[in-house]
XYZ file of C-alpha atoms in Angstrom:
447
model
C -19.165 30.253 -21.433
C -18.397 28.828 -25.064
C -14.560 28.609 -23.795
C -15.514 26.506 -20.529
C -17.642 24.417 -23.051
C -14.733 23.627 -25.250
C -12.314 22.894 -22.523
C -13.824 20.058 -21.264
C -13.350 17.335 -24.048
C -9.506 18.573 -23.581
C -10.089 18.055 -20.010
C -11.703 14.351 -20.443
C -8.877 13.820 -22.990
C -5.962 15.006 -20.998
C -7.422 12.279 -18.076
C -7.812 9.161 -20.305
C -4.305 7.664 -20.095
C -4.667 7.643 -15.723
C -8.524 6.406 -15.515
C -7.598 2.821 -16.020
C -5.360 3.289 -12.719
C -7.882 5.266 -11.109
C -10.459 1.853 -11.704
C -8.211 -0.030 -9.437
C -9.117 1.727 -6.245
C -12.407 2.742 -7.184
C -13.475 -0.997 -7.715
C -12.004 -1.691 -4.002
C -14.409 0.111 -3.043
C -17.387 -2.783 -4.043
C -18.156 -5.371 -2.090
C -16.270 -8.911 -2.923
C -18.281 -11.680 -4.316
C -18.836 -15.345 -2.395
C -15.729 -16.683 -2.925
C -13.271 -13.342 -2.102
C -12.544 -12.409 -5.672
C -13.127 -8.804 -6.789
C -13.069 -6.789 -9.890
C -9.821 -4.603 -8.944
C -7.561 -7.228 -9.581
C -9.430 -7.730 -13.268
C -9.104 -4.179 -13.517
C -5.303 -3.842 -12.975
C -4.699 -6.631 -15.358
C -6.904 -4.544 -18.178
C -4.674 -1.641 -17.065
C -1.413 -3.217 -18.156
C -3.087 -4.334 -21.583
C -4.204 -0.658 -21.783
C -0.863 0.523 -21.137
C 0.942 -2.011 -23.796
C -1.624 -0.833 -26.491
C -1.257 2.885 -26.022
C 2.653 2.252 -26.170
C 1.963 0.893 -29.331
C -0.212 3.418 -30.919
C 2.166 6.195 -29.694
C 5.637 4.138 -30.188
C 6.683 5.321 -27.366
C 10.348 3.947 -25.411
C 8.594 1.733 -22.791
C 10.868 2.657 -19.770
C 13.983 4.169 -19.399
C 17.242 2.096 -18.997
C 17.235 2.847 -15.321
C 13.880 2.432 -14.603
C 13.740 -1.088 -16.266
C 16.324 -2.353 -14.166
C 15.201 -1.259 -11.380
C 11.526 -2.702 -11.646
C 12.649 -5.856 -13.369
C 15.478 -6.565 -11.177
C 12.807 -8.936 -8.994
C 12.660 -11.174 -12.327
C 15.718 -12.901 -11.422
C 14.252 -14.072 -8.023
C 10.956 -14.737 -9.096
C 11.990 -16.708 -12.291
C 14.443 -18.999 -9.708
C 11.812 -19.590 -7.045
C 9.402 -20.332 -9.646
C 11.328 -23.092 -11.036
C 11.981 -24.756 -7.443
C 7.984 -24.902 -6.806
C 6.857 -28.271 -5.520
C 4.618 -28.362 -8.504
C 4.477 -26.263 -12.237
C 1.090 -25.020 -11.004
C 2.106 -23.453 -7.766
C 4.717 -21.930 -9.637
C 3.262 -20.512 -12.511
C 0.332 -19.154 -10.152
C 3.030 -17.739 -7.652
C 4.801 -15.812 -10.740
C 2.124 -14.646 -11.940
C 1.250 -12.813 -9.079
C 4.255 -11.685 -8.184
C 5.254 -10.338 -11.285
C 1.685 -8.403 -10.951
C 2.091 -6.903 -7.900
C 5.599 -5.842 -8.092
C 6.386 -5.313 -11.861
C 3.961 -5.249 -14.409
C 1.371 -2.965 -12.345
C 3.692 -0.953 -10.871
C 5.380 0.040 -14.432
C 1.860 0.477 -16.042
C 1.106 3.207 -13.764
C 4.466 4.443 -14.220
C 3.720 5.041 -17.686
C 0.111 5.812 -17.665
C 0.688 8.827 -15.184
C 1.797 11.475 -17.275
C 1.929 14.372 -15.145
C 1.479 15.700 -11.455
C -1.975 15.900 -12.295
C -2.362 12.463 -12.651
C -0.765 11.572 -9.451
C -2.962 14.107 -7.749
C -5.917 12.645 -9.276
C -4.438 8.840 -8.035
C -3.469 10.284 -4.679
C -7.238 11.721 -4.280
C -8.756 7.995 -5.317
C -6.734 6.670 -2.495
C -8.205 9.010 0.137
C -11.834 8.205 -1.200
C -11.729 4.943 -1.161
C -9.916 4.853 2.387
C -12.987 7.553 3.532
C -15.525 5.020 2.237
C -13.952 2.289 3.819
C -13.523 4.042 7.199
C -17.215 5.058 7.350
C -18.182 1.174 6.627
C -15.715 0.434 9.329
C -17.120 2.916 12.146
C -20.265 1.884 11.019
C -19.742 -1.963 12.257
C -17.968 -0.387 15.380
C -20.894 0.918 16.381
C -23.657 -0.631 15.342
C -21.695 -4.210 16.369
C -21.770 -5.326 12.916
C -17.689 -5.554 12.556
C -15.406 -8.641 12.700
C -15.423 -10.453 16.086
C -12.433 -9.292 18.497
C -12.292 -10.330 22.325
C -15.370 -11.636 21.684
C -17.368 -8.873 20.633
C -18.455 -8.250 16.737
C -16.455 -4.471 16.923
C -13.194 -4.998 14.828
C -13.998 -2.524 11.701
C -12.990 -4.263 8.653
C -14.925 -2.135 6.022
C -16.409 -4.349 2.778
C -13.180 -6.960 3.072
C -14.814 -9.454 5.689
C -13.222 -10.898 8.448
C -11.468 -13.549 6.419
C -8.858 -10.657 5.563
C -9.251 -8.127 8.369
C -5.746 -6.361 7.433
C -7.306 -5.238 4.252
C -9.104 -1.997 5.523
C -6.520 -1.291 7.803
C -3.982 -0.955 5.082
C -6.660 1.006 2.678
C -7.440 3.426 5.209
C -3.289 4.040 6.221
C -2.790 4.460 2.695
C -5.290 6.908 2.010
C -4.204 9.051 5.404
C -0.629 8.944 4.261
C -1.587 10.760 0.747
C -3.827 12.807 2.559
C -1.074 13.707 4.842
C 1.278 14.141 1.835
C -0.848 16.802 0.168
C -1.891 18.750 3.330
C 1.467 19.014 3.611
C 2.563 19.902 -0.626
C 1.879 23.663 -1.948
C -1.202 22.972 -3.170
C -4.051 25.934 -2.792
C -5.137 26.324 0.444
C -8.945 24.643 0.074
C -7.231 21.507 -1.363
C -4.837 21.370 1.716
C -7.640 21.940 4.078
C -9.826 19.473 2.237
C -6.763 16.849 2.825
C -5.633 17.788 6.362
C -9.470 17.231 7.076
C -9.828 13.569 5.616
C -6.657 12.839 7.496
C -7.738 13.143 10.558
C -11.412 11.945 9.667
C -8.684 8.607 9.008
C -7.466 8.302 12.547
C -10.685 7.091 13.978
C -11.329 4.147 11.421
C -7.171 3.274 11.874
C -7.610 2.904 15.520
C -10.742 0.927 15.080
C -9.283 -1.729 12.726
C -7.137 -2.760 15.887
C -4.422 -3.103 13.358
C -0.908 -2.946 15.579
C 1.187 -3.404 12.268
C -0.956 -0.559 10.477
C -0.576 2.316 13.472
C 3.391 1.633 13.342
C 3.541 1.270 9.222
C 1.606 4.922 9.438
C 3.202 6.276 12.309
C 6.331 6.379 10.928
C 5.233 7.127 7.639
C 3.735 10.385 8.875
C 6.682 11.257 11.017
C 8.902 10.926 8.136
C 6.651 12.718 5.615
C 6.830 15.375 8.731
C 10.330 15.654 9.014
C 11.403 16.619 5.460
C 8.865 19.673 5.630
C 10.926 21.118 8.377
C 10.766 20.592 12.393
C 8.793 23.745 13.354
C 5.721 22.411 11.004
C 6.202 18.585 11.839
C 5.917 19.777 15.798
C 2.481 22.127 14.815
C 1.322 18.932 12.839
C 2.222 16.100 15.649
C 0.447 18.451 17.865
C -2.927 18.799 16.249
C -2.745 14.631 15.561
C -2.742 13.979 19.245
C -5.234 16.662 20.205
C -7.588 14.820 17.804
C -6.422 11.708 18.810
C -7.386 12.482 22.502
C -10.661 14.105 21.498
C -11.349 11.327 19.401
C -10.515 8.188 21.660
C -10.663 9.845 25.132
C -13.213 12.582 24.829
C -15.634 10.212 23.064
C -15.065 7.219 24.640
C -14.130 5.737 21.468
C -13.058 2.054 22.374
C -10.657 3.568 25.173
C -10.051 0.088 27.271
C -9.803 -2.398 24.363
C -7.563 0.432 22.338
C -5.125 0.692 25.147
C -4.901 -2.881 25.729
C -3.974 -3.795 21.827
C -1.363 -0.708 22.244
C 0.086 -2.047 25.554
C 0.517 -5.494 23.729
C 2.941 -4.379 21.120
C 5.458 -4.162 23.481
C 4.437 -7.271 25.134
C 7.140 -9.949 23.513
C 8.412 -11.558 26.169
C 5.580 -10.849 29.004
C 3.036 -12.524 28.505
C 2.009 -12.213 25.154
C -1.293 -12.867 23.760
C -1.904 -15.593 21.456
C -1.455 -13.699 17.909
C 1.874 -12.478 19.200
C 3.274 -15.933 19.891
C 1.838 -17.047 16.728
C 3.657 -14.501 14.591
C 6.916 -15.605 16.315
C 6.272 -19.029 15.650
C 5.819 -18.212 12.217
C 9.001 -15.990 11.550
C 10.989 -18.892 13.105
C 9.618 -21.722 10.853
C 10.362 -19.197 7.592
C 13.829 -18.697 8.992
C 14.202 -22.574 9.534
C 13.316 -22.742 5.951
C 15.708 -20.663 4.730
C 18.655 -22.437 6.511
C 17.627 -25.219 4.644
C 17.945 -23.724 0.985
C 19.805 -20.728 1.594
C 20.120 -19.105 -1.786
C 17.004 -20.343 -3.656
C 14.441 -20.829 -0.619
C 11.868 -23.436 -0.695
C 10.340 -22.390 -4.186
C 7.227 -20.341 -4.676
C 4.209 -20.902 -2.514
C 6.226 -23.293 -0.393
C 5.706 -21.664 2.895
C 2.307 -23.525 3.910
C 3.949 -27.232 2.783
C 7.025 -26.430 4.631
C 5.691 -24.728 7.621
C 4.862 -27.881 10.089
C 8.974 -29.118 9.521
C 10.177 -25.872 11.051
C 7.197 -24.735 13.628
C 7.727 -25.253 17.374
C 4.327 -26.473 19.509
C 3.594 -22.985 20.509
C 1.882 -22.523 17.058
C -1.659 -22.750 17.250
C -3.854 -24.705 14.706
C -5.361 -21.300 13.192
C -6.507 -17.977 13.395
C -10.126 -17.805 14.980
C -12.836 -15.281 12.727
C -16.222 -14.620 13.340
C -18.521 -11.532 12.875
C -19.603 -9.296 9.880
C -21.840 -11.959 8.507
C -19.476 -14.666 9.109
C -20.173 -17.914 11.475
C -17.135 -18.661 13.665
C -14.700 -20.514 11.937
C -11.236 -20.985 12.288
C -8.540 -19.948 9.199
C -5.353 -21.744 8.651
C -1.834 -19.859 9.271
C -0.438 -19.834 5.602
C 2.013 -17.331 5.396
C 4.798 -15.719 7.987
C 3.052 -12.781 8.141
C 6.566 -10.846 7.313
C 7.024 -10.133 3.787
C 10.810 -10.229 4.469
C 10.468 -13.515 5.767
C 8.441 -14.453 3.346
C 10.792 -14.049 0.550
C 13.892 -15.472 2.223
C 11.629 -18.571 2.859
C 10.455 -19.003 -0.269
C 12.667 -17.315 -2.768
C 15.896 -17.465 -0.324
C 18.575 -14.731 -0.339
C 18.576 -14.163 -3.775
C 14.786 -13.500 -4.241
C 15.057 -11.424 -1.091
C 17.796 -9.364 -2.139
C 16.472 -8.988 -6.234
C 13.038 -7.429 -4.479
C 14.333 -5.735 -1.455
C 17.022 -3.949 -3.926
C 14.559 -2.680 -6.431
C 12.949 -1.158 -3.157
C 15.552 0.525 -1.476
C 16.416 2.001 -5.518
C 13.358 3.475 -5.389
C 13.693 4.735 -2.109
C 17.150 6.454 -2.654
C 15.538 8.204 -6.115
C 12.583 9.215 -4.344
C 14.317 10.765 -1.466
C 16.546 12.355 -4.092
C 14.019 14.092 -5.959
C 12.212 15.136 -2.815
C 15.534 17.057 -1.780
C 15.921 18.605 -5.320
C 12.038 20.093 -5.195
C 11.670 20.678 -1.673
C 12.672 24.376 -1.775
C 11.675 24.844 -5.559
C 7.650 23.958 -4.528
C 6.604 22.408 -7.314
C 5.733 18.695 -6.998
C 6.478 18.713 -3.594
C 3.171 16.745 -2.255
C 3.797 14.216 -4.898
C 7.048 13.752 -3.251
C 5.743 13.821 0.093
C 3.084 11.315 -0.804
C 5.536 8.708 -3.257
C 7.936 8.444 -0.011
C 5.615 8.295 2.412
C 4.025 5.162 0.320
C 6.853 3.466 0.420
C 7.802 3.964 3.566
C 4.741 2.639 5.054
C 5.245 -0.148 2.654
C 8.457 -1.343 3.695
C 8.065 -0.990 7.550
C 4.275 -2.851 7.222
C 6.104 -5.590 5.282
C 7.569 -6.171 8.796
C 4.114 -7.133 10.327
C 2.423 -8.694 6.808
C 2.582 -10.148 3.681
C 0.888 -9.932 0.253
C -2.425 -11.280 0.144
C -6.130 -10.626 -0.220
C -8.257 -8.270 -2.205
C -6.555 -5.308 -1.129
C -2.955 -6.258 -2.412
C -3.626 -4.771 -5.819
C -3.849 -1.528 -4.324
C 0.007 -2.455 -2.849
C 0.845 -2.646 -6.763
C -0.725 0.827 -7.555
C 1.236 2.270 -4.830
C 4.621 0.981 -5.476
C 3.481 2.246 -9.307
C 3.042 5.820 -7.855
C 6.205 5.738 -6.054
C 8.206 4.500 -9.627
C 6.621 7.495 -11.066
C 7.833 9.775 -8.639
C 11.491 8.032 -8.366
C 12.066 7.258 -11.851
C 9.886 9.348 -14.265
C 11.767 11.946 -16.254
C 12.457 15.328 -15.058
C 9.854 17.073 -17.498
C 7.110 14.970 -16.204
C 7.859 15.120 -12.358
C 10.068 18.468 -11.584
C 8.055 20.752 -12.996
C 9.875 21.907 -15.591
C 7.985 24.418 -18.401
C 6.083 22.888 -21.246
C 4.074 23.860 -23.791
C 1.471 23.183 -25.282
C -2.727 23.070 -25.026
C -2.874 19.591 -23.191
C -0.043 20.732 -20.692
C -1.968 23.533 -19.833
C -4.963 21.722 -19.461
C -3.686 19.297 -17.163
C -2.111 22.090 -15.210
C -5.511 23.196 -15.068
C -6.692 20.378 -13.528
C -4.310 19.867 -10.663
C -5.265 23.758 -9.704
């Protein structure tokens, strides 16, 4: 009994470094303020400050040379795009946001996550946030208090509201990817069963989000995770997922007709596409027109809205319609191409696109190489599957969306987890035996 009591402060102390990271997804569970702001962005900034303070106190080397190059590579393109912005305010605002999402917060997560126990805690916080937002979304569908879709207030948007209909889909998708990675790893039977149950439960709110991009990205990310664990296991899990989907959608009749219509619309890009598809392709064409105008450096940070109409055709509508979830009907202007790669290409040119995507591809290569190294050995496989799955999801979803909205900060934390798996030292990732009370406590927390 005394041993258990004395170990509690030690366990709390072992978790202290990673708590600011866990606070970010935890605060995303809170409703947004009327102006659309949320405390999660503030928490991410405080996590960066906390990381700097800890580094100064512990006198540790901030990043390895490889990590510094990979995470610092986007700064080149960002600086050039900021200098080419239409105004100093737009340049500084855009530069700060991009640095927060793609450089500072991922670096802070990489440094604050000390071992696999910390990594799993952050991954479970993603799952917890997804379950909460998913539960709110399902309630919105059942009670018809969600965002408007096809004239009915049934679209699941969680606490994010109709102004940001993609946020709940993103949160649920990332939580599902984390749950699948944990379920496929070498954790205890109880933990794997809990993760598998969470993954199956998250399929319903993901379906009710009516987000085609999130569906595609999640299917691809989970397929990659399954493939990396072996073909036989992949087929078994895929069959279970399909059966669960049939029961939820077919057996209970959960939005069957609307879901089928939404699924069919994925392929309708030339044959009677809906207006959202027309708008998306028109915005993509506008972005490529901007790139042709300034191929190397783009039109400048936050320049897409200003140059959009110069390159868009008459097929582009005046904006998307939003209503429901406590919001009156209104039209929301289309201020981005809804494609991260084309947003980078149009505003930052080839320099910015190659710098940022080069950083992501380096993370992918390093992450997959480490995954193959631990796949047969066991320890860390769940972290590998989560890290690689999150990156595959982001890289796929960026074809259908870009940064923006309160959930964007979760992208930064996810990239931090990816960076930790791909770039952290072997002692921190691959399970090399360590000595010391603190390390033993952290391993006990993981179990």
